[in-house]
């Protein structure tokens, strides 16, 4: 896939067809990315998500997006109740989010830096894995994937990963 971008800021504010949520397998939306999405889009997102759970680690499900600009939120179970993750789980979750976005007919998807907050995965490892998975994905409808990250260091790391795979 060619249309990879990096955005430093709040994923919930992006004008894309779908945004991905770094979820736990029970799909509760607490802190971090999930909390930002719930605050911006409303409790209805979490209510819809929890009704679909629990899901397997590495799986993803879609809900409506409440009052967000996006039409859908894709909840990727990148960690379980122990709140830890690893590179393989980030890779699988990234792939599933891309597939679910395709199933929804989305043309654009924003992905957070899965597992780098609560999950404790180093940003450079996350960037390498997520960018490689997105780059190797063969889309039907997706034209644009935006990696939404927090902080200049994470932004630079993801930009470097995108550039390294061109």
Short mmCIF file of N, CA and C in Angstrom, two decimals:
data_model
loop_
_atom_site.label_atom_id
_atom_site.label_comp_id
_atom_site.label_asym_id
_atom_site.label_seq_id
_atom_site.Cartn_x
_atom_site.Cartn_y
_atom_site.Cartn_z
N UNK A 1 0.84 -1.18 0.00
CA UNK A 1 0.00 0.00 0.00
C UNK A 1 0.88 1.24 0.00
N UNK A 2 0.52 2.21 -0.81
CA UNK A 2 1.36 3.39 -0.97
C UNK A 2 0.96 4.58 -0.10
N UNK A 3 -0.32 4.79 0.16
CA UNK A 3 -0.80 6.00 0.81
C UNK A 3 -0.63 6.02 2.32
N UNK A 4 0.62 6.01 2.79
CA UNK A 4 0.89 6.03 4.23
C UNK A 4 1.33 7.42 4.66
N UNK A 5 0.72 7.90 5.76
CA UNK A 5 1.03 9.23 6.29
C UNK A 5 1.23 9.13 7.80
N UNK A 6 1.84 10.16 8.36
CA UNK A 6 2.01 10.26 9.81
C UNK A 6 1.42 11.59 10.27
N UNK A 7 0.66 11.52 11.35
CA UNK A 7 0.03 12.71 11.94
C UNK A 7 0.35 12.72 13.43
N UNK A 8 0.83 13.85 13.92
CA UNK A 8 1.10 13.98 15.35
C UNK A 8 -0.06 14.74 15.96
N UNK A 9 -0.82 14.05 16.82
CA UNK A 9 -1.96 14.69 17.45
C UNK A 9 -3.04 13.70 17.81
N UNK A 10 -4.21 14.22 18.09
CA UNK A 10 -5.34 13.43 18.60
C UNK A 10 -6.04 12.69 17.46
N UNK A 11 -5.98 11.38 17.48
CA UNK A 11 -6.60 10.54 16.46
C UNK A 11 -8.10 10.81 16.33
N UNK A 12 -8.74 11.16 17.44
CA UNK A 12 -10.19 11.37 17.44
C UNK A 12 -10.60 12.59 16.62
N UNK A 13 -9.67 13.48 16.31
CA UNK A 13 -9.99 14.70 15.58
C UNK A 13 -9.81 14.55 14.07
N UNK A 14 -9.27 13.42 13.62
CA UNK A 14 -8.99 13.25 12.20
C UNK A 14 -10.26 13.06 11.37
N UNK A 15 -10.23 13.63 10.18
CA UNK A 15 -11.34 13.49 9.24
C UNK A 15 -11.01 12.33 8.29
N UNK A 16 -11.31 11.12 8.76
CA UNK A 16 -11.08 9.89 8.00
C UNK A 16 -12.35 9.04 8.09
N UNK A 17 -12.45 8.04 7.24
CA UNK A 17 -13.64 7.18 7.26
C UNK A 17 -13.70 6.33 8.53
N UNK A 18 -12.53 5.85 8.99
CA UNK A 18 -12.49 5.00 10.19
C UNK A 18 -11.25 5.31 11.00
N UNK A 19 -11.41 5.20 12.32
CA UNK A 19 -10.25 5.30 13.20
C UNK A 19 -10.17 4.01 13.99
N UNK A 20 -8.95 3.59 14.27
CA UNK A 20 -8.75 2.38 15.06
C UNK A 20 -8.50 2.75 16.52
N UNK A 21 -9.01 1.92 17.38
CA UNK A 21 -8.85 2.07 18.81
C UNK A 21 -7.95 0.95 19.31
N UNK A 22 -6.95 1.31 20.10
CA UNK A 22 -6.08 0.32 20.75
C UNK A 22 -6.86 -0.26 21.93
N UNK A 23 -7.50 -1.39 21.71
CA UNK A 23 -8.46 -1.93 22.68
C UNK A 23 -7.88 -3.10 23.47
N UNK A 24 -8.56 -3.37 24.59
CA UNK A 24 -8.34 -4.64 25.29
C UNK A 24 -9.39 -5.61 24.73
N UNK A 25 -9.23 -6.88 25.02
CA UNK A 25 -10.11 -7.87 24.40
C UNK A 25 -11.55 -7.83 24.92
N UNK A 26 -11.80 -7.12 26.01
CA UNK A 26 -13.18 -6.95 26.49
C UNK A 26 -13.82 -5.68 25.94
N UNK A 27 -13.01 -4.87 25.25
CA UNK A 27 -13.46 -3.68 24.53
C UNK A 27 -13.93 -2.54 25.43
N UNK A 28 -13.51 -2.55 26.69
CA UNK A 28 -13.76 -1.41 27.57
C UNK A 28 -12.87 -0.27 27.11
N UNK A 29 -13.37 0.95 27.21
CA UNK A 29 -12.61 2.11 26.77
C UNK A 29 -12.26 2.96 27.99
N UNK A 30 -11.02 2.86 28.43
CA UNK A 30 -10.59 3.57 29.63
C UNK A 30 -9.71 4.77 29.31
N UNK A 31 -8.41 4.59 29.43
CA UNK A 31 -7.45 5.68 29.27
C UNK A 31 -6.83 5.65 27.87
N UNK A 32 -5.85 6.50 27.67
CA UNK A 32 -5.09 6.53 26.42
C UNK A 32 -5.94 6.83 25.21
N UNK A 33 -5.65 6.14 24.10
CA UNK A 33 -6.36 6.35 22.85
C UNK A 33 -7.85 6.09 23.03
N UNK A 34 -8.18 4.99 23.71
CA UNK A 34 -9.59 4.63 23.92
C UNK A 34 -10.33 5.73 24.67
N UNK A 35 -9.71 6.27 25.70
CA UNK A 35 -10.33 7.35 26.47
C UNK A 35 -10.54 8.60 25.63
N UNK A 36 -9.56 8.93 24.79
CA UNK A 36 -9.68 10.12 23.93
C UNK A 36 -10.81 9.94 22.93
N UNK A 37 -10.93 8.74 22.36
CA UNK A 37 -11.99 8.46 21.40
C UNK A 37 -13.35 8.55 22.09
N UNK A 38 -13.46 7.96 23.28
CA UNK A 38 -14.74 7.97 24.00
C UNK A 38 -15.12 9.39 24.41
N UNK A 39 -14.17 10.17 24.89
CA UNK A 39 -14.46 11.55 25.29
C UNK A 39 -14.95 12.37 24.09
N UNK A 40 -14.31 12.19 22.96
CA UNK A 40 -14.66 12.99 21.78
C UNK A 40 -15.93 12.50 21.08
N UNK A 41 -16.17 11.19 21.08
CA UNK A 41 -17.28 10.63 20.32
C UNK A 41 -18.49 10.22 21.12
N UNK A 42 -18.31 10.10 22.44
CA UNK A 42 -19.43 9.76 23.30
C UNK A 42 -19.43 8.32 23.80
N UNK A 43 -20.19 8.12 24.87
CA UNK A 43 -20.32 6.82 25.53
C UNK A 43 -20.89 5.74 24.61
N UNK A 44 -21.66 6.16 23.61
CA UNK A 44 -22.32 5.20 22.72
C UNK A 44 -21.29 4.29 22.04
N UNK A 45 -20.09 4.80 21.78
CA UNK A 45 -19.05 3.99 21.13
C UNK A 45 -18.68 2.82 22.03
N UNK A 46 -18.42 3.11 23.30
CA UNK A 46 -18.07 2.03 24.24
C UNK A 46 -19.23 1.07 24.43
N UNK A 47 -20.44 1.58 24.51
CA UNK A 47 -21.61 0.71 24.68
C UNK A 47 -21.73 -0.28 23.53
N UNK A 48 -21.57 0.22 22.30
CA UNK A 48 -21.62 -0.66 21.12
C UNK A 48 -20.48 -1.68 21.15
N UNK A 49 -19.30 -1.22 21.52
CA UNK A 49 -18.12 -2.09 21.53
C UNK A 49 -18.26 -3.22 22.55
N UNK A 50 -18.60 -2.87 23.77
CA UNK A 50 -18.71 -3.87 24.84
C UNK A 50 -19.74 -4.93 24.49
N UNK A 51 -20.80 -4.52 23.80
CA UNK A 51 -21.84 -5.48 23.38
C UNK A 51 -21.29 -6.51 22.39
N UNK A 52 -20.19 -6.18 21.70
CA UNK A 52 -19.59 -7.10 20.72
C UNK A 52 -18.50 -7.99 21.33
N UNK A 53 -18.11 -7.70 22.54
CA UNK A 53 -16.99 -8.42 23.17
C UNK A 53 -17.45 -9.51 24.10
N UNK A 54 -16.50 -10.24 24.67
CA UNK A 54 -15.07 -10.12 24.38
C UNK A 54 -14.70 -10.72 23.03
N UNK A 55 -13.53 -10.30 22.51
CA UNK A 55 -13.02 -10.84 21.26
C UNK A 55 -11.62 -11.41 21.51
N UNK A 56 -11.14 -12.20 20.58
CA UNK A 56 -9.81 -12.79 20.69
C UNK A 56 -8.74 -11.72 20.52
N UNK A 57 -7.60 -11.91 21.16
CA UNK A 57 -6.47 -11.02 20.95
C UNK A 57 -6.08 -11.05 19.48
N UNK A 58 -5.78 -9.88 18.94
CA UNK A 58 -5.42 -9.77 17.53
C UNK A 58 -6.62 -9.59 16.61
N UNK A 59 -7.83 -9.72 17.14
CA UNK A 59 -9.05 -9.54 16.36
C UNK A 59 -9.47 -8.08 16.40
N UNK A 60 -10.44 -7.72 15.55
CA UNK A 60 -10.96 -6.35 15.52
C UNK A 60 -12.43 -6.37 15.13
N UNK A 61 -13.18 -5.45 15.71
CA UNK A 61 -14.60 -5.28 15.39
C UNK A 61 -14.88 -3.79 15.20
N UNK A 62 -15.93 -3.50 14.44
CA UNK A 62 -16.27 -2.11 14.15
C UNK A 62 -17.56 -1.70 14.84
N UNK A 63 -17.60 -0.44 15.24
CA UNK A 63 -18.81 0.18 15.78
C UNK A 63 -19.03 1.49 15.04
N UNK A 64 -20.14 2.13 15.36
CA UNK A 64 -20.34 3.49 14.91
C UNK A 64 -19.33 4.40 15.57
N UNK A 65 -19.32 5.65 15.18
CA UNK A 65 -18.32 6.59 15.69
C UNK A 65 -18.92 7.71 16.53
N UNK A 66 -20.18 7.55 16.96
CA UNK A 66 -20.78 8.58 17.79
C UNK A 66 -20.72 9.93 17.10
N UNK A 67 -20.21 10.94 17.81
CA UNK A 67 -20.15 12.29 17.25
C UNK A 67 -18.79 12.64 16.63
N UNK A 68 -17.95 11.63 16.38
CA UNK A 68 -16.67 11.87 15.72
C UNK A 68 -16.88 12.22 14.24
N UNK A 69 -15.87 12.79 13.61
CA UNK A 69 -15.92 13.04 12.17
C UNK A 69 -15.91 11.73 11.39
N UNK A 70 -15.22 10.73 11.92
CA UNK A 70 -15.15 9.41 11.27
C UNK A 70 -16.52 8.75 11.30
N UNK A 71 -16.73 7.80 10.40
CA UNK A 71 -17.99 7.05 10.37
C UNK A 71 -17.92 5.79 11.23
N UNK A 72 -16.72 5.26 11.42
CA UNK A 72 -16.56 4.00 12.13
C UNK A 72 -15.38 4.07 13.10
N UNK A 73 -15.48 3.30 14.19
CA UNK A 73 -14.34 3.05 15.05
C UNK A 73 -14.08 1.54 14.98
N UNK A 74 -12.85 1.19 14.68
CA UNK A 74 -12.44 -0.21 14.62
C UNK A 74 -11.64 -0.49 15.88
N UNK A 75 -12.15 -1.41 16.69
CA UNK A 75 -11.54 -1.73 17.98
C UNK A 75 -10.65 -2.95 17.80
N UNK A 76 -9.34 -2.73 17.85
CA UNK A 76 -8.38 -3.81 17.68
C UNK A 76 -7.86 -4.28 19.03
N UNK A 77 -8.07 -5.56 19.34
CA UNK A 77 -7.66 -6.11 20.65
C UNK A 77 -6.16 -6.38 20.66
N UNK A 78 -5.42 -5.34 20.99
CA UNK A 78 -3.97 -5.43 20.99
C UNK A 78 -3.42 -5.86 22.35
N UNK A 79 -4.30 -5.95 23.36
CA UNK A 79 -3.88 -6.45 24.68
C UNK A 79 -5.06 -7.05 25.42
N UNK A 80 -4.73 -7.93 26.35
CA UNK A 80 -5.75 -8.57 27.17
C UNK A 80 -5.86 -7.87 28.51
N UNK A 81 -6.38 -8.58 29.46
CA UNK A 81 -6.60 -8.00 30.79
C UNK A 81 -5.31 -7.74 31.55
N UNK A 82 -4.21 -8.37 31.12
CA UNK A 82 -2.91 -8.10 31.76
C UNK A 82 -2.28 -6.81 31.24
N UNK A 83 -2.91 -6.20 30.23
CA UNK A 83 -2.49 -4.92 29.66
C UNK A 83 -1.09 -4.93 29.07
N UNK A 84 -0.65 -6.10 28.58
CA UNK A 84 0.64 -6.19 27.91
C UNK A 84 0.41 -6.61 26.46
N UNK A 85 1.40 -6.35 25.63
CA UNK A 85 1.33 -6.74 24.23
C UNK A 85 2.71 -7.10 23.74
N UNK A 86 2.81 -7.47 22.47
CA UNK A 86 4.11 -7.79 21.87
C UNK A 86 4.02 -7.47 20.37
N UNK A 87 5.15 -7.55 19.70
CA UNK A 87 5.22 -7.16 18.29
C UNK A 87 4.31 -8.02 17.41
N UNK A 88 4.24 -9.32 17.67
CA UNK A 88 3.39 -10.18 16.84
C UNK A 88 1.91 -9.81 17.00
N UNK A 89 1.50 -9.52 18.21
CA UNK A 89 0.12 -9.13 18.46
C UNK A 89 -0.19 -7.77 17.79
N UNK A 90 0.74 -6.86 17.82
CA UNK A 90 0.58 -5.57 17.14
C UNK A 90 0.46 -5.80 15.63
N UNK A 91 1.28 -6.68 15.08
CA UNK A 91 1.22 -6.99 13.65
C UNK A 91 -0.14 -7.57 13.28
N UNK A 92 -0.60 -8.56 14.04
CA UNK A 92 -1.89 -9.21 13.74
C UNK A 92 -3.06 -8.22 13.88
N UNK A 93 -3.01 -7.40 14.90
CA UNK A 93 -4.08 -6.43 15.13
C UNK A 93 -4.10 -5.38 14.02
N UNK A 94 -2.93 -4.94 13.59
CA UNK A 94 -2.85 -3.98 12.49
C UNK A 94 -3.48 -4.57 11.24
N UNK A 95 -3.12 -5.80 10.92
CA UNK A 95 -3.68 -6.48 9.74
C UNK A 95 -5.20 -6.58 9.83
N UNK A 96 -5.70 -6.99 11.00
CA UNK A 96 -7.16 -7.13 11.15
C UNK A 96 -7.88 -5.80 11.02
N UNK A 97 -7.29 -4.73 11.55
CA UNK A 97 -7.91 -3.40 11.41
C UNK A 97 -7.96 -2.99 9.94
N UNK A 98 -6.91 -3.26 9.20
CA UNK A 98 -6.90 -2.96 7.76
C UNK A 98 -7.98 -3.77 7.04
N UNK A 99 -8.11 -5.04 7.39
CA UNK A 99 -9.12 -5.90 6.77
C UNK A 99 -10.55 -5.44 7.10
N UNK A 100 -10.77 -5.08 8.36
CA UNK A 100 -12.10 -4.60 8.76
C UNK A 100 -12.42 -3.28 8.04
N UNK A 101 -11.44 -2.40 7.93
CA UNK A 101 -11.65 -1.14 7.19
C UNK A 101 -12.06 -1.44 5.75
N UNK A 102 -11.41 -2.40 5.14
CA UNK A 102 -11.78 -2.82 3.77
C UNK A 102 -13.21 -3.34 3.74
N UNK A 103 -13.56 -4.18 4.71
CA UNK A 103 -14.92 -4.74 4.77
C UNK A 103 -15.97 -3.63 4.88
N UNK A 104 -15.61 -2.53 5.52
CA UNK A 104 -16.51 -1.39 5.68
C UNK A 104 -16.55 -0.50 4.44
N UNK A 105 -15.65 -0.74 3.49
CA UNK A 105 -15.56 0.11 2.31
C UNK A 105 -14.87 1.43 2.57
N UNK A 106 -14.10 1.49 3.65
CA UNK A 106 -13.41 2.74 4.01
C UNK A 106 -12.33 3.07 2.99
N UNK A 107 -12.19 4.35 2.71
CA UNK A 107 -11.11 4.82 1.83
C UNK A 107 -9.94 5.35 2.64
N UNK A 108 -10.20 5.68 3.93
CA UNK A 108 -9.13 6.19 4.80
C UNK A 108 -9.29 5.63 6.20
N UNK A 109 -8.15 5.34 6.82
CA UNK A 109 -8.10 4.75 8.16
C UNK A 109 -6.99 5.39 8.95
N UNK A 110 -7.28 5.76 10.20
CA UNK A 110 -6.23 6.24 11.10
C UNK A 110 -5.94 5.14 12.12
N UNK A 111 -4.66 4.88 12.31
CA UNK A 111 -4.19 3.87 13.26
C UNK A 111 -3.35 4.54 14.34
N UNK A 112 -3.59 4.20 15.61
CA UNK A 112 -2.71 4.70 16.67
C UNK A 112 -1.45 3.84 16.72
N UNK A 113 -0.49 4.27 17.50
CA UNK A 113 0.73 3.47 17.71
C UNK A 113 0.39 2.37 18.71
N UNK A 114 -0.11 1.26 18.20
CA UNK A 114 -0.61 0.16 19.04
C UNK A 114 0.41 -0.30 20.07
N UNK A 115 -0.04 -0.36 21.32
CA UNK A 115 0.75 -0.98 22.37
C UNK A 115 1.86 -0.15 22.96
N UNK A 116 2.02 1.11 22.51
CA UNK A 116 3.15 1.91 23.00
C UNK A 116 2.85 2.66 24.29
N UNK A 117 1.60 2.76 24.65
CA UNK A 117 1.24 3.42 25.91
C UNK A 117 1.22 2.42 27.02
N UNK A 118 0.02 2.02 27.42
CA UNK A 118 -0.18 1.06 28.50
C UNK A 118 0.54 -0.26 28.21
N UNK A 119 0.56 -0.68 26.94
CA UNK A 119 1.15 -1.97 26.57
C UNK A 119 2.66 -2.05 26.70
N UNK A 120 3.34 -0.90 26.73
CA UNK A 120 4.77 -0.86 26.99
C UNK A 120 5.68 -1.24 25.83
N UNK A 121 5.16 -1.35 24.61
CA UNK A 121 5.99 -1.69 23.46
C UNK A 121 6.80 -0.46 23.04
N UNK A 122 8.09 -0.63 22.78
CA UNK A 122 8.90 0.51 22.33
C UNK A 122 8.36 1.08 21.00
N UNK A 123 8.38 2.39 20.88
CA UNK A 123 7.81 3.06 19.70
C UNK A 123 8.52 2.61 18.42
N UNK A 124 9.83 2.45 18.44
CA UNK A 124 10.53 2.05 17.22
C UNK A 124 10.12 0.67 16.75
N UNK A 125 9.91 -0.25 17.67
CA UNK A 125 9.46 -1.60 17.31
C UNK A 125 8.04 -1.55 16.76
N UNK A 126 7.19 -0.78 17.41
CA UNK A 126 5.81 -0.61 16.95
C UNK A 126 5.78 -0.03 15.54
N UNK A 127 6.53 1.02 15.31
CA UNK A 127 6.54 1.68 14.00
C UNK A 127 7.00 0.71 12.92
N UNK A 128 8.08 -0.01 13.17
CA UNK A 128 8.61 -0.95 12.19
C UNK A 128 7.56 -2.00 11.81
N UNK A 129 6.91 -2.57 12.82
CA UNK A 129 5.93 -3.64 12.61
C UNK A 129 4.68 -3.12 11.91
N UNK A 130 4.12 -2.02 12.41
CA UNK A 130 2.87 -1.49 11.85
C UNK A 130 3.06 -0.98 10.42
N UNK A 131 4.14 -0.26 10.17
CA UNK A 131 4.38 0.27 8.83
C UNK A 131 4.62 -0.87 7.85
N UNK A 132 5.39 -1.87 8.24
CA UNK A 132 5.63 -3.01 7.34
C UNK A 132 4.32 -3.73 7.01
N UNK A 133 3.47 -3.89 8.01
CA UNK A 133 2.18 -4.58 7.78
C UNK A 133 1.29 -3.76 6.86
N UNK A 134 1.22 -2.46 7.07
CA UNK A 134 0.41 -1.61 6.21
C UNK A 134 0.98 -1.55 4.80
N UNK A 135 2.28 -1.47 4.68
CA UNK A 135 2.92 -1.38 3.37
C UNK A 135 2.66 -2.65 2.55
N UNK A 136 2.65 -3.81 3.22
CA UNK A 136 2.45 -5.08 2.50
C UNK A 136 0.98 -5.37 2.21
N UNK A 137 0.08 -4.60 2.79
CA UNK A 137 -1.36 -4.82 2.62
C UNK A 137 -1.78 -4.44 1.20
N UNK A 138 -2.61 -5.27 0.59
CA UNK A 138 -3.09 -5.00 -0.76
C UNK A 138 -4.56 -4.57 -0.70
N UNK A 139 -4.82 -3.26 -0.71
CA UNK A 139 -6.18 -2.75 -0.51
C UNK A 139 -7.06 -2.85 -1.75
N UNK A 140 -8.34 -2.91 -1.48
CA UNK A 140 -9.35 -2.80 -2.54
C UNK A 140 -9.95 -1.40 -2.50
N UNK A 141 -10.30 -0.92 -1.32
CA UNK A 141 -10.91 0.40 -1.19
C UNK A 141 -10.01 1.41 -0.48
N UNK A 142 -9.20 0.94 0.45
CA UNK A 142 -8.35 1.85 1.23
C UNK A 142 -7.34 2.55 0.33
N UNK A 143 -7.30 3.87 0.45
CA UNK A 143 -6.34 4.67 -0.31
C UNK A 143 -5.33 5.34 0.61
N UNK A 144 -5.70 5.48 1.87
CA UNK A 144 -4.90 6.29 2.80
C UNK A 144 -4.92 5.69 4.19
N UNK A 145 -3.74 5.48 4.76
CA UNK A 145 -3.61 5.05 6.15
C UNK A 145 -2.77 6.10 6.86
N UNK A 146 -3.33 6.63 7.95
CA UNK A 146 -2.66 7.67 8.72
C UNK A 146 -2.26 7.08 10.07
N UNK A 147 -0.97 7.12 10.38
CA UNK A 147 -0.50 6.71 11.70
C UNK A 147 -0.58 7.94 12.60
N UNK A 148 -1.50 7.91 13.56
CA UNK A 148 -1.71 9.04 14.46
C UNK A 148 -0.96 8.78 15.75
N UNK A 149 0.03 9.61 16.03
CA UNK A 149 0.93 9.39 17.17
C UNK A 149 1.00 10.63 18.04
N UNK A 150 1.51 10.47 19.26
CA UNK A 150 1.69 11.58 20.18
C UNK A 150 3.17 11.87 20.37
N UNK A 151 3.54 13.13 20.19
CA UNK A 151 4.90 13.56 20.47
C UNK A 151 5.80 13.57 19.25
N UNK A 152 6.75 14.50 19.26
CA UNK A 152 7.67 14.68 18.14
C UNK A 152 8.55 13.46 17.92
N UNK A 153 8.96 12.82 19.01
CA UNK A 153 9.83 11.65 18.87
C UNK A 153 9.10 10.49 18.17
N UNK A 154 7.87 10.25 18.58
CA UNK A 154 7.08 9.19 17.94
C UNK A 154 6.80 9.55 16.48
N UNK A 155 6.52 10.82 16.23
CA UNK A 155 6.27 11.25 14.85
C UNK A 155 7.50 10.99 13.98
N UNK A 156 8.66 11.38 14.46
CA UNK A 156 9.91 11.18 13.71
C UNK A 156 10.17 9.68 13.48
N UNK A 157 9.92 8.87 14.49
CA UNK A 157 10.14 7.43 14.38
C UNK A 157 9.24 6.82 13.32
N UNK A 158 7.97 7.20 13.30
CA UNK A 158 7.05 6.68 12.29
C UNK A 158 7.37 7.22 10.89
N UNK A 159 7.73 8.49 10.79
CA UNK A 159 8.12 9.04 9.49
C UNK A 159 9.32 8.27 8.94
N UNK A 160 10.31 8.02 9.80
CA UNK A 160 11.49 7.25 9.37
C UNK A 160 11.10 5.85 8.89
N UNK A 161 10.17 5.21 9.60
CA UNK A 161 9.74 3.86 9.22
C UNK A 161 9.01 3.88 7.88
N UNK A 162 8.18 4.90 7.66
CA UNK A 162 7.47 5.02 6.38
C UNK A 162 8.48 5.25 5.26
N UNK A 163 9.42 6.17 5.47
CA UNK A 163 10.43 6.47 4.45
C UNK A 163 11.30 5.25 4.14
N UNK A 164 11.62 4.46 5.15
CA UNK A 164 12.48 3.29 4.97
C UNK A 164 11.83 2.19 4.14
N UNK A 165 10.50 2.24 4.01
CA UNK A 165 9.80 1.19 3.25
C UNK A 165 9.35 1.66 1.88
N UNK A 166 9.71 2.86 1.47
CA UNK A 166 9.30 3.37 0.14
C UNK A 166 10.03 2.63 -0.96
#
